[in-house]
PDB file of C-alpha atoms in Angstrom:
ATOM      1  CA  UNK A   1       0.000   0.000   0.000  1.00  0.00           C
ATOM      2  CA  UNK A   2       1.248   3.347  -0.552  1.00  0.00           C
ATOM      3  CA  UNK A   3       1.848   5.846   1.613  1.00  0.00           C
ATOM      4  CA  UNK A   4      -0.121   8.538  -0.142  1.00  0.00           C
ATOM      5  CA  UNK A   5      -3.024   8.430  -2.567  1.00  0.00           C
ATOM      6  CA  UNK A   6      -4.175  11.172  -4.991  1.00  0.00           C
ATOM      7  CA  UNK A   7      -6.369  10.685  -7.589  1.00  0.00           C
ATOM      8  CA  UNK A   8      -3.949  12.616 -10.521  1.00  0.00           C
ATOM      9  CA  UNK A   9      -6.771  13.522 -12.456  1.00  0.00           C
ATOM     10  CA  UNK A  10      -6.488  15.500 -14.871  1.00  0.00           C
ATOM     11  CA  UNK A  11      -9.448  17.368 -13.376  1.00  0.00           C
ATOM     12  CA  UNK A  12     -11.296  20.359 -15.479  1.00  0.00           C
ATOM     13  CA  UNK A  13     -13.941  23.095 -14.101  1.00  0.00           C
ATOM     14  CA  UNK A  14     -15.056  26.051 -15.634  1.00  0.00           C
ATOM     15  CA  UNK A  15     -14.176  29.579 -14.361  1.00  0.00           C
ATOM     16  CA  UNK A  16     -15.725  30.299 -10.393  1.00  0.00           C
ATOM     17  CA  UNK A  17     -16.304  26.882  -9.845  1.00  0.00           C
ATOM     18  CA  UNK A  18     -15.825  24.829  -6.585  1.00  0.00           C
ATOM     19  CA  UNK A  19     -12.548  22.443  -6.780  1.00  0.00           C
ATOM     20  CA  UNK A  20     -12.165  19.509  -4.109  1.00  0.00           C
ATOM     21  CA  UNK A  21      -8.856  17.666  -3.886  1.00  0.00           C
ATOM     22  CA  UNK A  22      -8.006  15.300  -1.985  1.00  0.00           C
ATOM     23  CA  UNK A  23      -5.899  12.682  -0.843  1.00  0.00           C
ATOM     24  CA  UNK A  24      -5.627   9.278   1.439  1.00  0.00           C
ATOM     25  CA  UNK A  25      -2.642   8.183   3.760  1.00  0.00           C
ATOM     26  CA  UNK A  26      -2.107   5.102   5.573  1.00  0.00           C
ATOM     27  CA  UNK A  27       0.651   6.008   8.047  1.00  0.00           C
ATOM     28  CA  UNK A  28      -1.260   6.979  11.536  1.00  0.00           C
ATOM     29  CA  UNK A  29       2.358   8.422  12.487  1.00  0.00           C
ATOM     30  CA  UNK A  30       2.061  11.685  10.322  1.00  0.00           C
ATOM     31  CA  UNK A  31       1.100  14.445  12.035  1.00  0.00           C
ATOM     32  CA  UNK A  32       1.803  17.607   9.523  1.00  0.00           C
ATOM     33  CA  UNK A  33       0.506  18.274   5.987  1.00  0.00           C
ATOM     34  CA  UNK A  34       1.051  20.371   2.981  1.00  0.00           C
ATOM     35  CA  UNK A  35      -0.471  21.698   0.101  1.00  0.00           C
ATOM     36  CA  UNK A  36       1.999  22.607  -2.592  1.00  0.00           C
ATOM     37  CA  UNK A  37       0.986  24.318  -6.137  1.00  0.00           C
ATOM     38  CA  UNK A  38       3.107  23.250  -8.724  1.00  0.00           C
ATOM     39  CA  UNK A  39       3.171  24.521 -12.446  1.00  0.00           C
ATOM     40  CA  UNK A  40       4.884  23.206 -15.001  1.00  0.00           C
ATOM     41  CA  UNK A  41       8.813  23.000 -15.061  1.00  0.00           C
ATOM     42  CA  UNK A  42       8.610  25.008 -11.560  1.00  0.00           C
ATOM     43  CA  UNK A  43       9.449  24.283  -8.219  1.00  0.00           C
ATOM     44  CA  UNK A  44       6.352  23.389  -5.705  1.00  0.00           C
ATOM     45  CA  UNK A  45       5.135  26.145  -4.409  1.00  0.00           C
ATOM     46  CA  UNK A  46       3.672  25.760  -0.234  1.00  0.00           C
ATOM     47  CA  UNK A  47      -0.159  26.752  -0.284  1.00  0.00           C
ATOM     48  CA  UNK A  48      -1.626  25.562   2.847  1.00  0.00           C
ATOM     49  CA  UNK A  49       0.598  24.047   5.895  1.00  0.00           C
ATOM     50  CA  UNK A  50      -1.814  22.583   8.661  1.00  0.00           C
ATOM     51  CA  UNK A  51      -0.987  19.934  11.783  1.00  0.00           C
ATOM     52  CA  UNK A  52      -4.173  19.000  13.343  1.00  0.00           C
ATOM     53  CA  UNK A  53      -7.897  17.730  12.450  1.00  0.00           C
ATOM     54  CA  UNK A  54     -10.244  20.262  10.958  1.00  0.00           C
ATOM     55  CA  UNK A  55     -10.193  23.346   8.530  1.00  0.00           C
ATOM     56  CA  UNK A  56      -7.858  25.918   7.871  1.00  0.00           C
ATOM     57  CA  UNK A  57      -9.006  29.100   5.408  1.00  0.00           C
ATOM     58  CA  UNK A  58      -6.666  31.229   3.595  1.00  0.00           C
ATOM     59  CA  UNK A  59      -8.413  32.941   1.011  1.00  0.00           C
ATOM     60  CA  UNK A  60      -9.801  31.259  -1.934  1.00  0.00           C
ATOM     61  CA  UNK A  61      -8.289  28.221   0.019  1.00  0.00           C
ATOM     62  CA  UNK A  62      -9.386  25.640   2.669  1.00  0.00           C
ATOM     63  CA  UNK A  63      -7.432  22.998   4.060  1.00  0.00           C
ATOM     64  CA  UNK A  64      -8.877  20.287   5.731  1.00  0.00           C
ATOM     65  CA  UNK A  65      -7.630  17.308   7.702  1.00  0.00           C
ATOM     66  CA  UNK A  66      -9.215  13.822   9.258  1.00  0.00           C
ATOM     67  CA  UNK A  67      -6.892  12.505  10.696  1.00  0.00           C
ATOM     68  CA  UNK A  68      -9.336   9.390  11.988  1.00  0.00           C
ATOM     69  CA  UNK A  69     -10.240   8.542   8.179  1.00  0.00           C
ATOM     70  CA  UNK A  70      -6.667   9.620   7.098  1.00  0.00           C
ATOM     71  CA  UNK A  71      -7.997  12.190   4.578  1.00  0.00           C
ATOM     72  CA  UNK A  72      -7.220  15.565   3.952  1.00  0.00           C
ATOM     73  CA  UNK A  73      -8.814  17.875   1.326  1.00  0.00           C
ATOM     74  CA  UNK A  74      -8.283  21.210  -0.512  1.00  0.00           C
ATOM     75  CA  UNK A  75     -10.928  23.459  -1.593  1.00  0.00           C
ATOM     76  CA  UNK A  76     -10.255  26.116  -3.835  1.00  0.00           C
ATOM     77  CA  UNK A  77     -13.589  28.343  -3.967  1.00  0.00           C
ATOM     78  CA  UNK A  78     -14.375  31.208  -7.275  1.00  0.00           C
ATOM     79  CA  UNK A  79     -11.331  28.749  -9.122  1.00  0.00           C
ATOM     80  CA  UNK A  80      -9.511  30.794 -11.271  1.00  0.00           C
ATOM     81  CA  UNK A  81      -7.691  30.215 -14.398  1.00  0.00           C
ATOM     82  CA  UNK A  82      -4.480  31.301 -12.547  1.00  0.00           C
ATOM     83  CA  UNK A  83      -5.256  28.335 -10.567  1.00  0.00           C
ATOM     84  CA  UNK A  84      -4.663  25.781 -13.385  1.00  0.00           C
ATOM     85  CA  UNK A  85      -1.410  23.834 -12.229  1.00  0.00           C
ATOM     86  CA  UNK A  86      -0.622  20.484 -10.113  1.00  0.00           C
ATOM     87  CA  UNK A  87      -1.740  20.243  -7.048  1.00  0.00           C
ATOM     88  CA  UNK A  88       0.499  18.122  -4.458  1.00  0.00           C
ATOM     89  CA  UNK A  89      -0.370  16.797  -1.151  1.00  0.00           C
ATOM     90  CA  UNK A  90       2.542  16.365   0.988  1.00  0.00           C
ATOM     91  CA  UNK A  91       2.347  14.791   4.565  1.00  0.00           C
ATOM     92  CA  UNK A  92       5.456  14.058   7.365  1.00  0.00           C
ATOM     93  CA  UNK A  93       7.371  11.880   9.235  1.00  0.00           C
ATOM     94  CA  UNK A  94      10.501  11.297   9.141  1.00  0.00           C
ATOM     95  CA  UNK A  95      10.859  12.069   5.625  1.00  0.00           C
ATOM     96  CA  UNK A  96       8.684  14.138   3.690  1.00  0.00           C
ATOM     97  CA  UNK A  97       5.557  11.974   1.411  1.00  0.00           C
ATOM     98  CA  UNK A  98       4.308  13.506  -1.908  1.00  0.00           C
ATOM     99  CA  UNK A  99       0.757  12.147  -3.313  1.00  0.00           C
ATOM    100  CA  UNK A 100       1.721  11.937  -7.482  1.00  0.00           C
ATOM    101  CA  UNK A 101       0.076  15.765  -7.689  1.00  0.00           C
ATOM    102  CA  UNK A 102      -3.586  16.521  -9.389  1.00  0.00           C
ATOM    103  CA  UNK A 103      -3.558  18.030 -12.378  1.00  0.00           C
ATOM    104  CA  UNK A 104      -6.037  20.930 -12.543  1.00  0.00           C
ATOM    105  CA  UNK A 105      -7.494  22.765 -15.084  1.00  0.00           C
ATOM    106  CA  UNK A 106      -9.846  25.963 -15.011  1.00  0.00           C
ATOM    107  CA  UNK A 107     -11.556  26.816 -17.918  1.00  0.00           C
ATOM    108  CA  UNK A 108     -12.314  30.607 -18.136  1.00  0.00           C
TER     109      UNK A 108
ATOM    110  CA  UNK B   1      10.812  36.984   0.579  1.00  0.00           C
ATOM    111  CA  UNK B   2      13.964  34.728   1.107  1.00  0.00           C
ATOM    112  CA  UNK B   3      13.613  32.085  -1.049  1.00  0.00           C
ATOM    113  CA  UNK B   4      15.676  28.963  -1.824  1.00  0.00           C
ATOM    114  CA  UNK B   5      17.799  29.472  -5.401  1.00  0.00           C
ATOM    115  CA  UNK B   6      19.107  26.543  -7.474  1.00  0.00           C
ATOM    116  CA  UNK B   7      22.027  27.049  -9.842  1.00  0.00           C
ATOM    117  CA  UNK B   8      22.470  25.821 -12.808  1.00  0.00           C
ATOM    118  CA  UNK B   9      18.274  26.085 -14.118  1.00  0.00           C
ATOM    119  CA  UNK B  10      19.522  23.464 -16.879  1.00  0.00           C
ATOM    120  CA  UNK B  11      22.489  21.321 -16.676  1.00  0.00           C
ATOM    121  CA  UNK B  12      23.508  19.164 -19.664  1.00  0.00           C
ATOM    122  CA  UNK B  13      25.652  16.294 -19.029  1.00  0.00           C
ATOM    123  CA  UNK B  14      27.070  13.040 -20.575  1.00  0.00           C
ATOM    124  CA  UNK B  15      27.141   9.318 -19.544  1.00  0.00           C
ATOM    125  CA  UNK B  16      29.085   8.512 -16.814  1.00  0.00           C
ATOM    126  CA  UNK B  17      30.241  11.936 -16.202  1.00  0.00           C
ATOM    127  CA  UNK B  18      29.958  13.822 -13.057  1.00  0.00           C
ATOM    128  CA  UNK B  19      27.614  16.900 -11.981  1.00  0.00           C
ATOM    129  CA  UNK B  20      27.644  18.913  -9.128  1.00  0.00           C
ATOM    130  CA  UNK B  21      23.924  20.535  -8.312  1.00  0.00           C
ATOM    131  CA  UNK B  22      23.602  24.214  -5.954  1.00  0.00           C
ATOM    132  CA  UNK B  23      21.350  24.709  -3.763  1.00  0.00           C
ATOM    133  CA  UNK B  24      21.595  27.956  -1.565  1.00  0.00           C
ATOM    134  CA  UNK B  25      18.870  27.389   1.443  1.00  0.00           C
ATOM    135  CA  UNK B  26      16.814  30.353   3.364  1.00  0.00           C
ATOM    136  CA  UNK B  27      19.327  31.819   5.125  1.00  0.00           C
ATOM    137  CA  UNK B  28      17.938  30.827   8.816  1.00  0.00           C
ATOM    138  CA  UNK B  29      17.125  27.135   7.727  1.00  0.00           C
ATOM    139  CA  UNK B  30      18.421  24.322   9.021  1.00  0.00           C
ATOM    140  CA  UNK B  31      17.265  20.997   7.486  1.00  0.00           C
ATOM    141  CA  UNK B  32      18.004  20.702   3.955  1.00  0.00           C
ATOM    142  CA  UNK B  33      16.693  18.434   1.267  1.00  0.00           C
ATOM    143  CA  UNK B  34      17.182  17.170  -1.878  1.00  0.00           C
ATOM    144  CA  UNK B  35      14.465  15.657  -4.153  1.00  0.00           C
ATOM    145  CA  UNK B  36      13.694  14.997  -7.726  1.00  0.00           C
ATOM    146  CA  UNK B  37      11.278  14.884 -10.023  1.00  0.00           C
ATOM    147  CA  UNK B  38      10.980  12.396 -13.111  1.00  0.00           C
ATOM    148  CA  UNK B  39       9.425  14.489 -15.933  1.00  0.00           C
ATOM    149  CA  UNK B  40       5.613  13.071 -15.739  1.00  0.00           C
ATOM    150  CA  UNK B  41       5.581  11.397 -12.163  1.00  0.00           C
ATOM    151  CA  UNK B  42       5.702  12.519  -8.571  1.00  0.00           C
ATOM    152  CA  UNK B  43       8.294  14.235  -6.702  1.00  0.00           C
ATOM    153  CA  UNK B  44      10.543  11.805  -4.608  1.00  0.00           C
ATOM    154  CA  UNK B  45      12.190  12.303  -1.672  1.00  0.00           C
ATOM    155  CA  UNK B  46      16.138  11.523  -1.661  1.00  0.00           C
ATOM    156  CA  UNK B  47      17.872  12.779   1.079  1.00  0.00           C
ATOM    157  CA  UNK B  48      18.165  15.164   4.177  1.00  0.00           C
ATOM    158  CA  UNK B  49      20.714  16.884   6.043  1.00  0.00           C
ATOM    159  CA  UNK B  50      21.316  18.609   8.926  1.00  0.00           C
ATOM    160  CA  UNK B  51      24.117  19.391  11.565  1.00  0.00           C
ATOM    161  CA  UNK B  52      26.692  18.618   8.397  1.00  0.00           C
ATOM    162  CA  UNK B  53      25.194  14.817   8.232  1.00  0.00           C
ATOM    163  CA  UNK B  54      22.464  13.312   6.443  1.00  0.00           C
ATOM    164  CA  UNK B  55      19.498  12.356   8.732  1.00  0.00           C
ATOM    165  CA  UNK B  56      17.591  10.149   6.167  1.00  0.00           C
ATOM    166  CA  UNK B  57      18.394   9.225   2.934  1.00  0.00           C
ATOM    167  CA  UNK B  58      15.646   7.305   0.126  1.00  0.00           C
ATOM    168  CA  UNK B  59      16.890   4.245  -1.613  1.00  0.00           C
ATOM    169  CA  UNK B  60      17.275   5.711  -4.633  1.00  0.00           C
ATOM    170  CA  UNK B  61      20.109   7.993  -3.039  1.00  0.00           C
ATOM    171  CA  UNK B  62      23.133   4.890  -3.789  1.00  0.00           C
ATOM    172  CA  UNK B  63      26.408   5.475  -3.686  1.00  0.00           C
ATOM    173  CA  UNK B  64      26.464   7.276  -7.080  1.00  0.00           C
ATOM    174  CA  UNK B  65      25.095  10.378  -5.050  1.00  0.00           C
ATOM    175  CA  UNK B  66      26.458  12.737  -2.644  1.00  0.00           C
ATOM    176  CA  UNK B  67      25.442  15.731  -0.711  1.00  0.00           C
ATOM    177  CA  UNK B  68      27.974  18.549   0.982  1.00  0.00           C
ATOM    178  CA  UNK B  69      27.733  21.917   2.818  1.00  0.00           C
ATOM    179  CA  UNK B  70      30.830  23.279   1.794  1.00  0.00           C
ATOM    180  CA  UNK B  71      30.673  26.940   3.259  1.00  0.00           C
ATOM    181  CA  UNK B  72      27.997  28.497   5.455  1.00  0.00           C
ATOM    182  CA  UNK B  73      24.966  28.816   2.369  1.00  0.00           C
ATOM    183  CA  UNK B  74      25.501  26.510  -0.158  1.00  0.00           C
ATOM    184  CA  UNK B  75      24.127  22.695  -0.076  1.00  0.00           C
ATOM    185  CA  UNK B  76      25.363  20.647  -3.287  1.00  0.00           C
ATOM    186  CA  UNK B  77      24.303  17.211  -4.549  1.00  0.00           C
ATOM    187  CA  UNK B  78      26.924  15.695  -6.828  1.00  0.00           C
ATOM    188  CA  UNK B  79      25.860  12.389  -8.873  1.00  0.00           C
ATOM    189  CA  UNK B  80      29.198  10.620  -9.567  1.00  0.00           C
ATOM    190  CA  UNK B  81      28.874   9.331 -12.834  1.00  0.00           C
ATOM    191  CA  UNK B  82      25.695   9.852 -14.779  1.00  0.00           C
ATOM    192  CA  UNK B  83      22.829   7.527 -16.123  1.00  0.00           C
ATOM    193  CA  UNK B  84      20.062   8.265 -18.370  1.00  0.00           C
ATOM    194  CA  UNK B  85      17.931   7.107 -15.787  1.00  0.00           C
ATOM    195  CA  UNK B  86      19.059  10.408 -13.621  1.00  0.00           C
ATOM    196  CA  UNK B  87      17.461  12.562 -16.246  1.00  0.00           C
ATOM    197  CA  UNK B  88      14.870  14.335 -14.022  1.00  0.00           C
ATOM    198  CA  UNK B  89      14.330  17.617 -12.543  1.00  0.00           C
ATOM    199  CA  UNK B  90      16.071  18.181  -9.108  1.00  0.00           C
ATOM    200  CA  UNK B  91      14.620  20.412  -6.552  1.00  0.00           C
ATOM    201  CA  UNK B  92      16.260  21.435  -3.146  1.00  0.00           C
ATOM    202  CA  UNK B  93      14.551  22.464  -0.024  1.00  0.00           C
ATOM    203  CA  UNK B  94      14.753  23.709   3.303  1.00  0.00           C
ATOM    204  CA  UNK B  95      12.941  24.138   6.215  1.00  0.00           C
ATOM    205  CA  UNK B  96      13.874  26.280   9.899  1.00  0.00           C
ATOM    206  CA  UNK B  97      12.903  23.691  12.431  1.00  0.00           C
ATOM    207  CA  UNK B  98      11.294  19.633  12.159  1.00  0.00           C
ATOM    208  CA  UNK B  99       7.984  19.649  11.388  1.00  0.00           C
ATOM    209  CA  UNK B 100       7.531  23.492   9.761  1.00  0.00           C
ATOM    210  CA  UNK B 101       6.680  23.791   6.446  1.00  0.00           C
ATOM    211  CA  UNK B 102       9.220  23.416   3.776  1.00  0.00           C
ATOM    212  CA  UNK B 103      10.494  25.660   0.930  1.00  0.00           C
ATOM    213  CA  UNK B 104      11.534  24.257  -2.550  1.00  0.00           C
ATOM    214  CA  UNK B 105      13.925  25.916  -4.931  1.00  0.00           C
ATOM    215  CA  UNK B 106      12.981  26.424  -8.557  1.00  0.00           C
ATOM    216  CA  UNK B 107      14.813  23.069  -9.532  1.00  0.00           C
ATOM    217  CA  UNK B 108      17.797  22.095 -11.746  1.00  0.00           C
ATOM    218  CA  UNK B 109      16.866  20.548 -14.851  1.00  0.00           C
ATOM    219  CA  UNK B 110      19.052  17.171 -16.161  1.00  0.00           C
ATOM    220  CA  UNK B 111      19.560  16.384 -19.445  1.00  0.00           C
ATOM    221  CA  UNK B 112      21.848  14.257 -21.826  1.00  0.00           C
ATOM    222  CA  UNK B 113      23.295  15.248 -24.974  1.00  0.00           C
TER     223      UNK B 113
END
């Protein structure tokens, strides 16, 4: 089984639509985890940086975690087509786990 | 914003020859990391460092790689003698304490003439 589990899409919504991402783990023993953006032929960029059960907001942006299910989500709300790029889950232990990234597209 | 920079953006090697990669973290980071990134497939984690030693290292980091703080700012990853099947991009990354987030460099991009 792998450590992390994201559905790579590609995924496409139309301009101001709702986006859900998510991803599953099956290592109880991570506690933190990451959102990066990533476009293409760039560096992954940090997004949303959480540690505990529940939502975080930043913007356009809400994190959330379950950490009994082992399930986090991102929620990107009035999508954008700025927003088109990968989206990477990334939890921690010991080392750092990537999911294999979402590829999102928003379609103006 | 500090950011972490990677030098070269493009490196262009042959078979079996060496390459060193440059990473120069956030200047109050300690943990450093090097990954890559197989054009098409997930980022992979290959190594950490901190305190001058590497903490963990993947399985893909073999002996063909190695990783060195030579002065107070830059963190290097040298790969020995080159395969085809290193072609990939190479990001570094730091972080200021366990369990913060962590910052990625723009990558260095490996190719083969």
């Amino acid at each position: 089984q792998k450590e992390v589990e994201q559905d790579p899409g590609p995924l496409s919504v139309p301009e101001g639509a709702i986006v859900s991402l998510n991803c599953t783990y099956s290592n109880s023993a991570f506690q933190y985890f990451m959102w990066y953006r990533q476009y293409s032929r760039k560096g992954p960029e940090l997004l949303m940086y959480t540690y505990s059960s529940g939502n975080k907001e930043d913007g356009r942006f809400t994190a959330q975690v379950d950490k009994s299910s082992k399930y986090i989500s991102l929620f990107i709300r009035d999508s954008q087509p700025s927003d088109s790029a990968t989206y990477l889950c990334a939890m921690t232990g010991n080392q750092f786990y990537f999911g294999t990234g979402t590829s999102l597209t928003v379609i103006p | 914003e500090p950011e972490v920079t990677q030098t070269p953006s493009h490196q262009v090697t042959q078979m079996g020859q060496e390459v060193i990669l440059r990473c120069v973290p956030i200047s109050n980071h300690l943990y450093f990391y090097w990954y890559r990134q197989i054009l098409g497939q997930k980022v992979e984690f290959l190594v950490s460092f901190y305190n001058n030693e590497i903490s963990e290292k993947s399985e893909i980091f073999d002996d063909q790689f190695s990783v060195e703080r030579p002065d107070g700012s830059n963190f290097t990853l040298k790969i020995r003698s080159t395969k085809l099947e290193d072609s990939a991009m190479y990001f570094c990354a730091s972080r200021r304490q366990p369990n913060y987030e962590q910052y990625f460099g723009p990558g260095t991009r490996l190719t083969f003439t």
